[in-house]
Short mmCIF file of C-alpha atoms and ligand atoms in Angstrom, two decimals:
data_model
loop_
_atom_site.label_atom_id
_atom_site.label_comp_id
_atom_site.label_asym_id
_atom_site.label_seq_id
_atom_site.Cartn_x
_atom_site.Cartn_y
_atom_site.Cartn_z
CA MET D 227 -82.73 14.13 120.84
CA LYS D 228 -86.07 14.78 119.16
CA LYS D 229 -87.50 12.14 116.83
CA ARG D 230 -87.35 14.53 113.84
CA THR D 231 -83.68 15.26 114.53
CA GLY D 232 -82.98 11.53 114.48
CA GLU D 233 -84.76 11.25 111.14
CA ILE D 234 -82.79 14.16 109.68
CA LEU D 235 -79.54 12.55 110.86
CA ALA D 236 -80.47 9.21 109.31
CA LEU D 237 -81.27 10.85 105.95
CA LEU D 238 -78.02 12.83 105.95
CA GLU D 239 -76.07 9.68 106.75
CA GLN D 240 -77.81 7.82 103.95
CA ALA D 241 -77.09 10.61 101.44
CA TYR D 242 -73.55 11.58 102.36
CA GLY D 243 -72.15 8.77 104.51
CA SER D 244 -70.26 9.35 107.73
CA ASP D 245 -66.64 9.17 106.65
CA ILE D 246 -64.70 11.94 108.27
CA VAL D 247 -63.10 13.82 105.40
CA CYS D 248 -61.57 17.21 105.82
CA TYR D 249 -62.21 19.62 102.97
CA LEU D 250 -58.95 21.47 103.58
CA ASP D 251 -55.84 19.65 102.33
CA HIS D 252 -53.20 19.19 105.02
CA GLU D 253 -50.56 16.75 106.22
CA ASN D 254 -50.45 17.62 109.89
CA ALA D 255 -52.03 19.72 112.64
CA TRP D 256 -50.20 22.99 112.04
CA GLN D 257 -50.95 22.90 108.31
CA LEU D 258 -54.65 22.41 109.04
CA LEU D 259 -54.52 25.28 111.52
CA ILE D 260 -53.02 27.61 108.91
CA ALA D 261 -55.38 26.38 106.17
CA THR D 262 -58.37 27.02 108.44
CA ILE D 263 -57.18 30.54 109.27
CA LEU D 264 -56.88 31.15 105.52
CA SER D 265 -60.38 29.79 104.90
CA ALA D 266 -62.08 32.73 106.64
CA GLN D 267 -64.15 34.55 103.99
CA CYS D 268 -62.66 32.25 101.35
CA THR D 269 -63.63 28.96 99.73
CA ASP D 270 -61.91 25.71 100.67
CA ALA D 271 -61.11 25.18 96.98
CA ARG D 272 -59.21 28.47 96.81
CA VAL D 273 -57.31 27.66 100.03
CA ASN D 274 -56.37 24.26 98.59
CA MET D 275 -54.94 26.03 95.53
CA VAL D 276 -52.76 28.27 97.71
CA THR D 277 -51.47 25.94 100.42
CA PRO D 278 -49.21 23.59 98.38
CA ALA D 279 -46.90 26.48 97.36
CA LEU D 280 -47.30 28.10 100.77
CA PHE D 281 -46.21 24.99 102.68
CA ALA D 282 -43.38 24.38 100.21
CA LYS D 283 -42.08 27.91 100.85
CA TYR D 284 -42.70 27.71 104.62
CA PRO D 285 -42.28 24.03 105.55
CA SER D 286 -42.55 24.39 109.33
CA VAL D 287 -44.04 26.41 112.17
CA GLU D 288 -40.56 27.92 112.67
CA ALA D 289 -40.45 29.05 109.03
CA LEU D 290 -43.84 30.76 109.30
CA ALA D 291 -42.96 32.32 112.66
CA GLY D 292 -39.93 33.92 111.02
CA ALA D 293 -41.67 34.88 107.78
CA ASP D 294 -41.43 38.36 106.33
CA GLN D 295 -44.99 39.68 106.53
CA LYS D 296 -44.99 41.25 103.06
CA GLU D 297 -43.72 38.04 101.46
CA LEU D 298 -46.30 36.00 103.33
CA GLU D 299 -49.04 38.42 102.23
CA GLU D 300 -48.04 37.84 98.61
CA ALA D 301 -48.16 34.06 99.08
CA ILE D 302 -51.71 34.15 100.50
CA HIS D 303 -53.00 37.18 98.60
CA SER D 304 -55.74 35.36 96.67
CA THR D 305 -57.45 34.12 99.87
CA GLY D 306 -58.49 37.69 100.73
CA PHE D 307 -57.92 39.68 103.94
CA TYR D 308 -54.28 38.79 103.39
CA HIS D 309 -52.86 41.55 105.59
CA HIS D 310 -54.72 40.40 108.72
CA LYS D 311 -54.27 36.75 107.90
CA ALA D 312 -50.49 37.10 107.42
CA LYS D 313 -50.14 39.07 110.64
CA ASN D 314 -52.17 36.49 112.57
CA ILE D 315 -50.36 33.51 111.05
CA ILE D 316 -46.95 34.86 112.04
CA ALA D 317 -48.13 35.76 115.57
CA CYS D 318 -49.92 32.41 115.92
CA CYS D 319 -46.83 30.43 114.91
CA ARG D 320 -44.65 32.45 117.28
CA GLN D 321 -47.02 31.59 120.14
CA LEU D 322 -47.07 27.92 119.12
CA LEU D 323 -43.28 27.92 119.45
CA GLU D 324 -43.14 29.93 122.66
CA ARG D 325 -45.95 28.14 124.51
CA TYR D 326 -46.25 24.68 123.01
CA GLY D 327 -42.86 23.82 121.52
CA GLY D 328 -44.31 24.16 118.02
CA GLU D 329 -47.15 21.68 118.63
CA VAL D 330 -50.84 22.57 118.14
CA PRO D 331 -52.75 22.25 121.43
CA SER D 332 -56.06 20.39 121.63
CA ASP D 333 -57.65 22.41 124.42
CA ILE D 334 -60.37 24.81 123.22
CA ASP D 335 -59.24 27.66 125.48
CA ALA D 336 -55.61 27.23 124.46
CA LEU D 337 -56.58 27.19 120.79
CA THR D 338 -58.87 30.21 120.92
CA ALA D 339 -56.17 32.20 122.76
CA LEU D 340 -53.98 31.95 119.64
CA PRO D 341 -54.04 34.95 117.25
CA GLY D 342 -56.52 34.48 114.40
CA VAL D 343 -58.09 31.38 115.97
CA GLY D 344 -61.80 31.53 116.79
CA ARG D 345 -64.11 28.73 117.90
CA LYS D 346 -64.69 27.55 114.35
CA THR D 347 -60.99 27.06 113.67
CA ALA D 348 -60.44 25.54 117.12
CA ASN D 349 -63.26 23.05 116.56
CA VAL D 350 -61.90 22.09 113.13
CA ILE D 351 -58.61 21.19 114.82
CA ARG D 352 -60.24 19.38 117.73
CA GLY D 353 -62.49 17.32 115.48
CA ASN D 354 -60.16 16.53 112.59
CA ILE D 355 -56.84 16.19 114.38
CA TYR D 356 -57.73 15.04 117.87
CA GLY D 357 -61.06 13.29 117.23
CA GLU D 358 -62.66 15.37 120.01
CA PRO D 359 -66.42 15.75 119.54
CA SER D 360 -66.87 19.31 118.32
CA VAL D 361 -69.44 21.25 116.33
CA VAL D 362 -67.94 23.42 113.61
CA VAL D 363 -70.25 26.28 112.67
CA ASP D 364 -69.46 27.65 109.24
CA THR D 365 -71.74 29.47 106.83
CA HIS D 366 -73.42 26.24 105.60
CA VAL D 367 -74.01 24.90 109.11
CA LYS D 368 -75.46 28.18 110.31
CA ARG D 369 -77.78 28.62 107.31
CA ILE D 370 -79.06 25.04 107.08
CA SER D 371 -79.38 24.44 110.83
CA ARG D 372 -81.58 27.53 110.93
CA ARG D 373 -83.62 26.40 107.92
CA LEU D 374 -84.19 23.03 109.57
CA GLY D 375 -85.27 24.69 112.81
CA LEU D 376 -82.42 23.34 114.93
CA THR D 377 -81.52 26.86 116.00
CA LYS D 378 -82.97 30.32 115.75
CA GLU D 379 -79.67 31.98 116.51
CA SER D 380 -77.40 33.90 114.13
CA ASP D 381 -74.36 34.20 116.35
CA PRO D 382 -72.11 31.20 115.49
CA GLU D 383 -71.26 30.49 119.13
CA LYS D 384 -74.95 30.36 120.08
CA VAL D 385 -75.66 28.14 117.05
CA GLU D 386 -72.86 25.84 118.24
CA TYR D 387 -74.39 25.54 121.72
CA ASP D 388 -77.87 24.88 120.32
CA LEU D 389 -76.48 22.11 118.09
CA MET D 390 -74.50 20.63 120.97
CA LYS D 391 -77.77 20.38 122.91
CA GLU D 392 -79.77 18.91 120.04
CA LEU D 393 -77.34 16.52 118.33
CA PRO D 394 -75.89 13.36 119.87
CA LYS D 395 -72.20 13.84 120.64
CA ASP D 396 -71.09 11.11 118.26
CA ARG D 397 -72.64 13.06 115.36
CA TRP D 398 -71.11 16.46 116.09
CA ILE D 399 -68.16 16.11 113.69
CA ALA D 400 -70.17 14.42 110.94
CA TRP D 401 -72.88 17.11 111.11
CA ASN D 402 -70.50 19.73 109.76
CA LEU D 403 -69.27 17.52 106.93
CA GLN D 404 -72.70 16.29 105.90
CA ILE D 405 -74.24 19.74 106.08
CA ILE D 406 -71.44 21.22 103.97
CA ALA D 407 -72.12 18.49 101.39
CA HIS D 408 -75.84 19.32 101.48
CA GLY D 409 -75.17 23.06 101.26
CA ARG D 410 -72.89 22.70 98.27
CA SER D 411 -75.15 20.35 96.32
CA ILE D 412 -78.74 21.23 97.25
CA CYS D 413 -79.36 23.73 100.04
CA LYS D 414 -77.45 26.60 98.48
CA ALA D 415 -77.50 30.04 100.07
CA GLN D 416 -79.28 31.59 97.09
CA ASN D 417 -81.90 29.56 95.24
CA PRO D 418 -81.82 26.30 97.22
CA LEU D 419 -82.98 23.29 95.18
CA CYS D 420 -85.91 22.50 97.47
CA GLN D 421 -87.69 20.29 94.94
CA GLU D 422 -84.71 17.90 95.04
CA CYS D 423 -84.26 18.06 98.80
CA PHE D 424 -84.78 14.93 100.90
CA LEU D 425 -85.10 17.12 104.00
CA GLN D 426 -88.00 19.13 102.62
CA LYS D 427 -90.59 17.79 105.07
CA TYR D 428 -88.42 18.87 108.02
CA CYS D 429 -87.63 22.32 106.68
CA ILE D 430 -89.14 25.27 108.52
CA GLU D 431 -88.08 27.74 105.84
CA TYR D 432 -89.62 25.67 103.05
CA ALA D 433 -92.92 25.35 104.98
CA GLU D 434 -93.01 29.11 105.54
CA ARG D 435 -92.31 29.86 101.89
CA LYS D 436 -95.15 27.57 100.87
CA LYS D 437 -97.59 29.55 103.03
CA CYS D 438 -96.84 32.75 101.07
S1 SF4 X 52 -86.14 22.27 101.61
FE1 SF4 X 52 -84.88 23.81 100.59
S2 SF4 X 52 -84.29 25.29 102.17
FE2 SF4 X 52 -85.03 23.44 103.20
S3 SF4 X 52 -83.21 22.22 103.63
FE3 SF4 X 52 -84.02 21.53 101.66
S4 SF4 X 52 -82.98 22.76 100.08
FE4 SF4 X 52 -82.66 23.75 102.08
#
């Protein structure tokens, strides 16, 4: 790990702590899996508004596997892309029952073979449920990792591999949580609050903007 990366990590830890908190409300692995599928192109806050009623109506993997697609679409409508999400959730839960007895697997290949489950969702499950070191690349992680010069890539999978190379394994899970906190409070997508940012001296994008 480069010295500057170590300094960035120390500052993030100081600002946001290292408690592992999941931003998506859930009580078990399958609920987190469904909540993460719903979070595609949607805010965590919106997903957290939808899931209590959703999990009350469908209280098990079996219930979701047997759901009527139209009814499920109505229940998740406000998260967007509801047609695809409903189709994937039903297919995913059917495969969980057929292949894993209704349990959520921890293996990355097994997870990403499930309908609607990409590397981001798989890594959320691995990190939050199974405590497996994993780098979750969401919109905040991609944007801020690029701004800080830890990757030049845009493809989330390539960003993930760059971060796995650069960050110590015991910081992989915390990186996502701390960077989301930084992205929500300071390093916003539009109009980042650079004057308030404790990472300013490490920021490639800020340095380039200053040159202009
Ligand atoms: S200096 Fe600005 S762009 Fe760079 S990390 Fe901080 S808030 Fe983001």
